[in-house]
Amino acid sequence: MKKEFIDPWGSELPADYQKLIKSFGLERFKLEDFPKPNKIMRRGVVFAGRGLDIITKAIKEKKKFYCLTGMMPSSDKIHLGNKLVIDNVKYFQDMGAETYVLIADLEAAATRGVSIEEARKRAMDYFIPAYIALGLNPGKTKFYFQSQNKSVVALAFELSNKATLNEYRAIYGQPTPSRIMGSVLQVADILYPQLKEEIPGVIPVGIDQDPHIRLARDIAKRAKDKRNFFLPSSIYHKYTPALDGSLKMSKSTGNFIELPDTDENIKTKIMKALTGGRKTLEEQKRLGGQPEKDMVYELFKQHLIESDKEFEKRWQDNKAGKLTSKEDKEYAVELMIKFMHDFKKKFEKAKKTKIQFLEE
Ligand code: TRP
């Protein structure tokens, strides 16, 4: 049997999220613990995490905590699936978290061969404004480049002393020097805010990053002789599936919606999406649609329809055969174009915003 890894570098991913929770010992996400949950929390898109109790406690008791995530500028643009991380970062930012977003330029240099200069350019011209356009508050977000943050690099060296090669093998399957460097650095990113202040932190990431989180938690435990770290908490969301129904949107398949994408592309891509519609109109009316298998409904659920009431009604109408796939698609195109125009406007504005970078 193939050994199960969640491979942070791989493109193949396990489809059964419940199974994932079991086999990796994740905590199920408990909606009732989170005040004013966002729509991806309410709709089961956020499905698991680690150590979330201390975070919900901090929120309820209005104690300090931080939220940190990072991105590797390995491509020139992000797609709709990447937006989910920002939805969660924004949630915690709105709940009062000190927010850190880092550009993993050293990791990209080590694991993807992207030069530091190129990474910087992509971050400045695109990634950071895009993240602001998706809802991060630029005045309340601390941005940094790994290559500019000496404290992070120094911490990575210090913490490398707490990991073993066997542990790397168990977690990653095939560790290479560049992967090891990238992940020790990521552990340092995750714990870095605690150098200044001993407060708990939550790391919103895609489930593929869980190996790094496990490693960070193990290392935080082992570093207790010198440093009093809280074990970092994490929160995971499902993927936005590709429009053809495969597990996740990805650059390599072409089945994704880019940020921004043109009206024309949006139309062509959504009109071709896999739906749960029946073969004929007669069957659609008689048997009803299958929104649970419908990629257009995934777009509604994850990204396009804010109101639960509207979403729920549409789902029921589709199931009852009152809506055709064509009608659903046309509505999705309309909403997506609206979303994209709004994104572009905010993106242009964000490009003119002055960003303060942490340099240490
Ligand atoms: N490894 C992440 C990626 O593949 C980027 C990253 C670096 C990161 N440091 C981090 C993510 C810390 C979360 C927390 O994009």
Short mmCIF file of N, CA, C and O in Angstrom, two decimals, residues 239-338:
data_model
loop_
_atom_site.label_atom_id
_atom_site.label_comp_id
_atom_site.label_asym_id
_atom_site.label_seq_id
_atom_site.Cartn_x
_atom_site.Cartn_y
_atom_site.Cartn_z
N TYR A 239 -10.11 22.40 -0.55
CA TYR A 239 -9.70 23.12 -1.75
C TYR A 239 -10.90 23.65 -2.50
O TYR A 239 -12.00 23.12 -2.39
N THR A 240 -10.67 24.68 -3.28
CA THR A 240 -11.65 25.02 -4.30
C THR A 240 -11.39 24.04 -5.43
O THR A 240 -10.29 24.01 -5.98
N PRO A 241 -12.39 23.20 -5.76
CA PRO A 241 -12.11 22.22 -6.81
C PRO A 241 -11.90 22.90 -8.16
O PRO A 241 -12.37 24.01 -8.39
N ALA A 242 -11.19 22.22 -9.04
CA ALA A 242 -11.05 22.72 -10.40
C ALA A 242 -12.42 22.65 -11.08
O ALA A 242 -13.28 21.89 -10.66
N LEU A 243 -12.60 23.44 -12.12
CA LEU A 243 -13.92 23.50 -12.75
C LEU A 243 -14.32 22.20 -13.43
O LEU A 243 -15.49 21.95 -13.69
N ASP A 244 -13.35 21.33 -13.69
CA ASP A 244 -13.70 20.03 -14.28
C ASP A 244 -14.00 18.98 -13.22
O ASP A 244 -14.22 17.82 -13.53
N GLY A 245 -13.98 19.39 -11.94
CA GLY A 245 -14.34 18.46 -10.88
C GLY A 245 -13.14 17.79 -10.24
O GLY A 245 -13.31 17.04 -9.28
N SER A 246 -11.94 18.01 -10.73
CA SER A 246 -10.81 17.41 -10.04
C SER A 246 -10.56 18.18 -8.74
O SER A 246 -11.08 19.28 -8.54
N LEU A 247 -9.75 17.58 -7.88
CA LEU A 247 -9.73 18.01 -6.49
C LEU A 247 -9.44 19.48 -6.24
O LEU A 247 -10.06 20.12 -5.42
N LYS A 248 -8.45 20.03 -6.95
CA LYS A 248 -8.19 21.43 -6.66
C LYS A 248 -7.79 22.23 -7.88
O LYS A 248 -7.22 21.72 -8.83
N MET A 249 -8.15 23.51 -7.82
CA MET A 249 -7.71 24.41 -8.87
C MET A 249 -6.21 24.44 -8.87
O MET A 249 -5.59 24.54 -7.81
N SER A 250 -5.63 24.36 -10.02
CA SER A 250 -4.18 24.46 -10.05
C SER A 250 -3.73 24.97 -11.40
O SER A 250 -4.38 24.76 -12.42
N LYS A 251 -2.63 25.67 -11.34
CA LYS A 251 -2.09 26.27 -12.55
C LYS A 251 -1.83 25.23 -13.62
O LYS A 251 -1.99 25.47 -14.80
N SER A 252 -1.40 24.04 -13.18
CA SER A 252 -0.95 23.07 -14.16
C SER A 252 -2.09 22.50 -15.00
O SER A 252 -1.88 22.09 -16.13
N THR A 253 -3.32 22.49 -14.49
CA THR A 253 -4.41 21.88 -15.25
C THR A 253 -5.13 22.89 -16.14
O THR A 253 -5.85 22.50 -17.05
N GLY A 254 -5.00 24.16 -15.85
CA GLY A 254 -5.71 25.16 -16.65
C GLY A 254 -7.17 25.31 -16.25
O GLY A 254 -7.88 26.16 -16.75
N ASN A 255 -7.60 24.50 -15.29
CA ASN A 255 -9.00 24.54 -14.89
C ASN A 255 -9.26 25.43 -13.69
O ASN A 255 -9.84 25.01 -12.70
N PHE A 256 -8.79 26.66 -13.78
CA PHE A 256 -8.87 27.52 -12.61
C PHE A 256 -9.29 28.92 -13.04
O PHE A 256 -9.23 29.24 -14.23
N ILE A 257 -9.69 29.70 -12.07
CA ILE A 257 -10.00 31.10 -12.36
C ILE A 257 -8.94 31.96 -11.71
O ILE A 257 -8.69 31.85 -10.51
N GLU A 258 -8.31 32.75 -12.54
CA GLU A 258 -7.19 33.57 -12.07
C GLU A 258 -7.68 34.87 -11.47
O GLU A 258 -8.77 35.33 -11.78
N LEU A 259 -6.85 35.47 -10.67
CA LEU A 259 -7.19 36.77 -10.09
C LEU A 259 -6.24 37.84 -10.64
O LEU A 259 -5.07 37.82 -10.29
N PRO A 260 -6.67 38.76 -11.43
CA PRO A 260 -8.00 38.80 -12.05
C PRO A 260 -8.03 37.95 -13.32
O PRO A 260 -6.99 37.60 -13.86
N ASP A 261 -9.23 37.63 -13.76
CA ASP A 261 -9.40 36.94 -15.03
C ASP A 261 -10.28 37.84 -15.90
O ASP A 261 -11.01 38.68 -15.38
N THR A 262 -10.19 37.67 -17.22
CA THR A 262 -11.00 38.52 -18.10
C THR A 262 -12.45 38.03 -18.12
O THR A 262 -12.72 36.85 -17.87
N ASP A 263 -13.36 38.93 -18.47
CA ASP A 263 -14.78 38.56 -18.58
C ASP A 263 -14.95 37.38 -19.53
O ASP A 263 -15.69 36.44 -19.26
N GLU A 264 -14.22 37.46 -20.63
CA GLU A 264 -14.31 36.43 -21.66
C GLU A 264 -13.89 35.06 -21.11
O GLU A 264 -14.59 34.06 -21.26
N ASN A 265 -12.75 35.04 -20.43
CA ASN A 265 -12.26 33.80 -19.83
C ASN A 265 -13.23 33.25 -18.79
O ASN A 265 -13.46 32.04 -18.71
N ILE A 266 -13.75 34.14 -17.99
CA ILE A 266 -14.68 33.71 -16.94
C ILE A 266 -15.86 33.00 -17.57
O ILE A 266 -16.26 31.91 -17.14
N LYS A 267 -16.38 33.62 -18.61
CA LYS A 267 -17.53 33.05 -19.29
C LYS A 267 -17.19 31.66 -19.85
O LYS A 267 -17.89 30.69 -19.59
N THR A 268 -16.11 31.60 -20.62
CA THR A 268 -15.75 30.33 -21.25
C THR A 268 -15.51 29.24 -20.21
O THR A 268 -15.98 28.11 -20.34
N LYS A 269 -14.78 29.59 -19.16
CA LYS A 269 -14.44 28.58 -18.16
C LYS A 269 -15.68 28.09 -17.41
O LYS A 269 -15.86 26.89 -17.21
N ILE A 270 -16.50 29.03 -16.95
CA ILE A 270 -17.67 28.61 -16.17
C ILE A 270 -18.67 27.86 -17.03
O ILE A 270 -19.26 26.87 -16.60
N MET A 271 -18.86 28.29 -18.29
CA MET A 271 -19.83 27.61 -19.14
C MET A 271 -19.41 26.15 -19.42
O MET A 271 -20.23 25.30 -19.72
N LYS A 272 -18.10 25.87 -19.29
CA LYS A 272 -17.63 24.50 -19.52
C LYS A 272 -17.57 23.65 -18.23
O LYS A 272 -17.22 22.48 -18.28
N ALA A 273 -17.88 24.25 -17.10
CA ALA A 273 -17.67 23.57 -15.81
C ALA A 273 -18.53 22.31 -15.68
O ALA A 273 -19.61 22.21 -16.25
N LEU A 274 -18.02 21.39 -14.90
CA LEU A 274 -18.77 20.17 -14.61
C LEU A 274 -19.94 20.50 -13.68
O LEU A 274 -19.76 21.18 -12.66
N THR A 275 -21.13 20.04 -14.03
CA THR A 275 -22.28 20.31 -13.16
C THR A 275 -22.92 18.99 -12.73
O THR A 275 -22.51 17.92 -13.17
N GLY A 276 -23.92 19.12 -11.89
CA GLY A 276 -24.66 17.93 -11.49
C GLY A 276 -25.96 17.85 -12.27
O GLY A 276 -26.90 17.18 -11.89
N GLY A 277 -26.01 18.59 -13.39
CA GLY A 277 -27.23 18.63 -14.20
C GLY A 277 -27.48 17.32 -14.93
O GLY A 277 -26.55 16.56 -15.21
N ARG A 278 -28.74 17.06 -15.23
CA ARG A 278 -29.12 15.82 -15.94
C ARG A 278 -28.96 15.99 -17.44
O ARG A 278 -28.78 17.10 -17.93
N LYS A 279 -29.11 14.86 -18.15
CA LYS A 279 -28.84 14.89 -19.59
C LYS A 279 -29.85 15.71 -20.38
O LYS A 279 -29.50 16.37 -21.35
N THR A 280 -31.10 15.64 -19.97
CA THR A 280 -32.10 16.41 -20.72
C THR A 280 -32.88 17.29 -19.75
O THR A 280 -32.86 17.07 -18.54
N LEU A 281 -33.54 18.27 -20.34
CA LEU A 281 -34.33 19.21 -19.54
C LEU A 281 -35.47 18.46 -18.82
O LEU A 281 -35.77 18.72 -17.65
N GLU A 282 -36.01 17.49 -19.53
CA GLU A 282 -37.10 16.70 -18.96
C GLU A 282 -36.61 15.97 -17.70
O GLU A 282 -37.25 16.01 -16.65
N GLU A 283 -35.43 15.36 -17.82
CA GLU A 283 -34.87 14.66 -16.65
C GLU A 283 -34.53 15.60 -15.52
O GLU A 283 -34.70 15.28 -14.35
N GLN A 284 -34.01 16.77 -15.88
CA GLN A 284 -33.65 17.77 -14.87
C GLN A 284 -34.89 18.14 -14.05
O GLN A 284 -34.85 18.23 -12.83
N LYS A 285 -36.01 18.29 -14.76
CA LYS A 285 -37.25 18.67 -14.06
C LYS A 285 -37.78 17.52 -13.22
O LYS A 285 -38.25 17.71 -12.12
N ARG A 286 -37.65 16.31 -13.77
CA ARG A 286 -38.23 15.14 -13.09
C ARG A 286 -37.36 14.69 -11.91
O ARG A 286 -37.83 14.46 -10.81
N LEU A 287 -36.05 14.60 -12.16
CA LEU A 287 -35.17 14.05 -11.12
C LEU A 287 -34.53 15.12 -10.23
O LEU A 287 -34.06 14.85 -9.13
N GLY A 288 -34.48 16.34 -10.75
CA GLY A 288 -33.80 17.42 -10.02
C GLY A 288 -32.31 17.40 -10.26
O GLY A 288 -31.76 16.39 -10.73
N GLY A 289 -31.64 18.50 -9.96
CA GLY A 289 -30.19 18.57 -10.14
C GLY A 289 -29.45 17.92 -8.97
O GLY A 289 -30.08 17.42 -8.03
N GLN A 290 -28.13 17.91 -9.06
CA GLN A 290 -27.31 17.34 -7.98
C GLN A 290 -26.26 18.37 -7.56
O GLN A 290 -25.08 18.24 -7.92
N PRO A 291 -26.71 19.37 -6.81
CA PRO A 291 -25.79 20.47 -6.48
C PRO A 291 -24.55 20.00 -5.73
O PRO A 291 -23.50 20.63 -5.82
N GLU A 292 -24.66 18.88 -5.03
CA GLU A 292 -23.49 18.38 -4.28
C GLU A 292 -22.37 17.91 -5.20
O GLU A 292 -21.24 17.76 -4.77
N LYS A 293 -22.71 17.69 -6.47
CA LYS A 293 -21.67 17.26 -7.42
C LYS A 293 -21.36 18.36 -8.44
O LYS A 293 -20.79 18.09 -9.49
N ASP A 294 -21.81 19.55 -8.14
CA ASP A 294 -21.83 20.60 -9.16
C ASP A 294 -20.76 21.65 -8.86
O ASP A 294 -20.77 22.27 -7.80
N MET A 295 -19.83 21.84 -9.77
CA MET A 295 -18.73 22.79 -9.53
C MET A 295 -19.22 24.23 -9.47
O MET A 295 -18.62 25.07 -8.82
N VAL A 296 -20.33 24.50 -10.16
CA VAL A 296 -20.89 25.85 -10.09
C VAL A 296 -21.40 26.13 -8.67
O VAL A 296 -21.23 27.23 -8.14
N TYR A 297 -21.94 25.09 -8.05
CA TYR A 297 -22.38 25.26 -6.65
C TYR A 297 -21.21 25.42 -5.70
O TYR A 297 -21.31 26.08 -4.67
N GLU A 298 -20.09 24.79 -6.05
CA GLU A 298 -18.89 25.02 -5.23
C GLU A 298 -18.49 26.49 -5.31
O GLU A 298 -18.09 27.09 -4.32
N LEU A 299 -18.59 27.06 -6.50
CA LEU A 299 -18.26 28.49 -6.63
C LEU A 299 -19.24 29.35 -5.83
O LEU A 299 -18.83 30.27 -5.13
N PHE A 300 -20.52 29.01 -5.92
CA PHE A 300 -21.51 29.76 -5.12
C PHE A 300 -21.18 29.64 -3.64
O PHE A 300 -21.15 30.62 -2.90
N LYS A 301 -20.93 28.40 -3.22
CA LYS A 301 -20.73 28.13 -1.80
C LYS A 301 -19.46 28.79 -1.25
O LYS A 301 -19.50 29.45 -0.22
N GLN A 302 -18.37 28.62 -1.95
CA GLN A 302 -17.09 29.09 -1.42
C GLN A 302 -16.85 30.57 -1.68
O GLN A 302 -16.19 31.24 -0.88
N HIS A 303 -17.34 31.06 -2.81
CA HIS A 303 -16.89 32.40 -3.20
C HIS A 303 -17.97 33.41 -3.56
O HIS A 303 -17.80 34.60 -3.33
N LEU A 304 -19.07 32.96 -4.17
CA LEU A 304 -19.90 33.96 -4.85
C LEU A 304 -21.15 34.41 -4.11
O LEU A 304 -21.62 35.51 -4.32
N ILE A 305 -21.72 33.53 -3.29
CA ILE A 305 -22.97 33.95 -2.64
C ILE A 305 -22.71 34.14 -1.14
O ILE A 305 -22.34 33.21 -0.43
N GLU A 306 -22.91 35.35 -0.70
CA GLU A 306 -22.59 35.69 0.69
C GLU A 306 -23.71 35.24 1.63
O GLU A 306 -23.46 34.70 2.70
N SER A 307 -24.96 35.44 1.20
CA SER A 307 -26.08 35.17 2.11
C SER A 307 -26.41 33.68 2.17
O SER A 307 -26.61 33.01 1.15
N ASP A 308 -26.48 33.16 3.38
CA ASP A 308 -26.82 31.74 3.56
C ASP A 308 -28.21 31.43 3.03
O ASP A 308 -28.47 30.37 2.48
N LYS A 309 -29.09 32.40 3.23
CA LYS A 309 -30.48 32.19 2.82
C LYS A 309 -30.56 32.03 1.30
O LYS A 309 -31.21 31.12 0.80
N GLU A 310 -29.88 32.92 0.62
CA GLU A 310 -29.89 32.85 -0.85
C GLU A 310 -29.25 31.55 -1.34
O GLU A 310 -29.77 30.88 -2.23
N PHE A 311 -28.13 31.19 -0.70
CA PHE A 311 -27.42 29.99 -1.12
C PHE A 311 -28.30 28.74 -0.94
O PHE A 311 -28.45 27.91 -1.83
N GLU A 312 -28.88 28.66 0.22
CA GLU A 312 -29.74 27.54 0.60
C GLU A 312 -30.93 27.42 -0.38
O GLU A 312 -31.25 26.33 -0.84
N LYS A 313 -31.54 28.54 -0.69
CA LYS A 313 -32.71 28.52 -1.56
C LYS A 313 -32.33 28.05 -2.95
O LYS A 313 -33.01 27.22 -3.55
N ARG A 314 -31.21 28.55 -3.43
CA ARG A 314 -30.77 28.18 -4.77
C ARG A 314 -30.48 26.66 -4.83
O ARG A 314 -30.87 25.97 -5.77
N TRP A 315 -29.82 26.18 -3.81
CA TRP A 315 -29.49 24.75 -3.71
C TRP A 315 -30.78 23.92 -3.77
O TRP A 315 -30.88 22.96 -4.54
N GLN A 316 -31.76 24.30 -2.96
CA GLN A 316 -33.03 23.56 -2.93
C GLN A 316 -33.73 23.62 -4.27
O GLN A 316 -34.27 22.63 -4.74
N ASP A 317 -33.72 24.81 -4.90
CA ASP A 317 -34.38 24.95 -6.20
C ASP A 317 -33.71 24.10 -7.25
O ASP A 317 -34.37 23.51 -8.11
N ASN A 318 -32.38 24.01 -7.18
CA ASN A 318 -31.67 23.17 -8.14
C ASN A 318 -32.04 21.70 -7.91
O ASN A 318 -32.35 20.96 -8.84
N LYS A 319 -32.05 21.30 -6.64
CA LYS A 319 -32.37 19.92 -6.29
C LYS A 319 -33.79 19.54 -6.71
O LYS A 319 -34.07 18.41 -7.07
N ALA A 320 -34.67 20.55 -6.65
CA ALA A 320 -36.07 20.29 -6.99
C ALA A 320 -36.31 20.37 -8.49
O ALA A 320 -37.44 20.24 -8.95
N GLY A 321 -35.26 20.61 -9.25
CA GLY A 321 -35.42 20.66 -10.71
C GLY A 321 -36.00 21.97 -11.22
O GLY A 321 -36.41 22.08 -12.36
N LYS A 322 -36.00 22.99 -10.35
CA LYS A 322 -36.55 24.27 -10.78
C LYS A 322 -35.52 25.14 -11.50
O LYS A 322 -35.86 26.18 -12.06
N LEU A 323 -34.26 24.74 -11.43
CA LEU A 323 -33.21 25.52 -12.10
C LEU A 323 -32.46 24.60 -13.06
O LEU A 323 -32.22 23.43 -12.75
N THR A 324 -32.06 25.14 -14.18
CA THR A 324 -31.23 24.35 -15.09
C THR A 324 -29.77 24.73 -14.88
O THR A 324 -29.46 25.80 -14.36
N SER A 325 -28.88 23.87 -15.33
CA SER A 325 -27.45 24.16 -15.20
C SER A 325 -27.10 25.43 -15.96
O SER A 325 -26.22 26.18 -15.55
N LYS A 326 -27.78 25.64 -17.08
CA LYS A 326 -27.48 26.84 -17.86
C LYS A 326 -27.82 28.10 -17.04
O LYS A 326 -27.02 29.05 -17.00
N GLU A 327 -28.95 28.07 -16.40
CA GLU A 327 -29.33 29.23 -15.58
C GLU A 327 -28.32 29.45 -14.44
O GLU A 327 -27.93 30.57 -14.14
N ASP A 328 -27.92 28.35 -13.80
CA ASP A 328 -26.93 28.45 -12.73
C ASP A 328 -25.62 29.05 -13.24
O ASP A 328 -25.02 29.92 -12.62
N LYS A 329 -25.19 28.55 -14.39
CA LYS A 329 -23.92 29.02 -14.93
C LYS A 329 -23.99 30.50 -15.29
O LYS A 329 -23.05 31.26 -15.02
N GLU A 330 -25.10 30.89 -15.90
CA GLU A 330 -25.21 32.30 -16.28
C GLU A 330 -25.16 33.19 -15.04
O GLU A 330 -24.55 34.26 -15.05
N TYR A 331 -25.81 32.73 -13.98
CA TYR A 331 -25.79 33.52 -12.75
C TYR A 331 -24.37 33.56 -12.16
O TYR A 331 -23.89 34.60 -11.72
N ALA A 332 -23.69 32.43 -12.20
CA ALA A 332 -22.32 32.37 -11.67
C ALA A 332 -21.40 33.30 -12.47
O ALA A 332 -20.55 33.99 -11.90
N VAL A 333 -21.57 33.31 -13.77
CA VAL A 333 -20.75 34.20 -14.62
C VAL A 333 -21.01 35.65 -14.22
O VAL A 333 -20.07 36.43 -14.01
N GLU A 334 -22.28 35.98 -14.05
CA GLU A 334 -22.63 37.35 -13.68
C GLU A 334 -21.97 37.74 -12.34
O GLU A 334 -21.32 38.78 -12.21
N LEU A 335 -22.10 36.86 -11.34
CA LEU A 335 -21.52 37.17 -10.03
C LEU A 335 -19.99 37.22 -10.08
O LEU A 335 -19.36 38.05 -9.44
N MET A 336 -19.41 36.32 -10.86
CA MET A 336 -17.94 36.26 -10.92
C MET A 336 -17.40 37.51 -11.61
O MET A 336 -16.37 38.06 -11.18
N ILE A 337 -18.07 37.95 -12.64
CA ILE A 337 -17.61 39.17 -13.33
C ILE A 337 -17.71 40.36 -12.39
O ILE A 337 -16.79 41.18 -12.30
N LYS A 338 -18.77 40.40 -11.63
CA LYS A 338 -18.94 41.49 -10.65
C LYS A 338 -17.80 41.43 -9.62
O LYS A 338 -17.16 42.43 -9.30
#
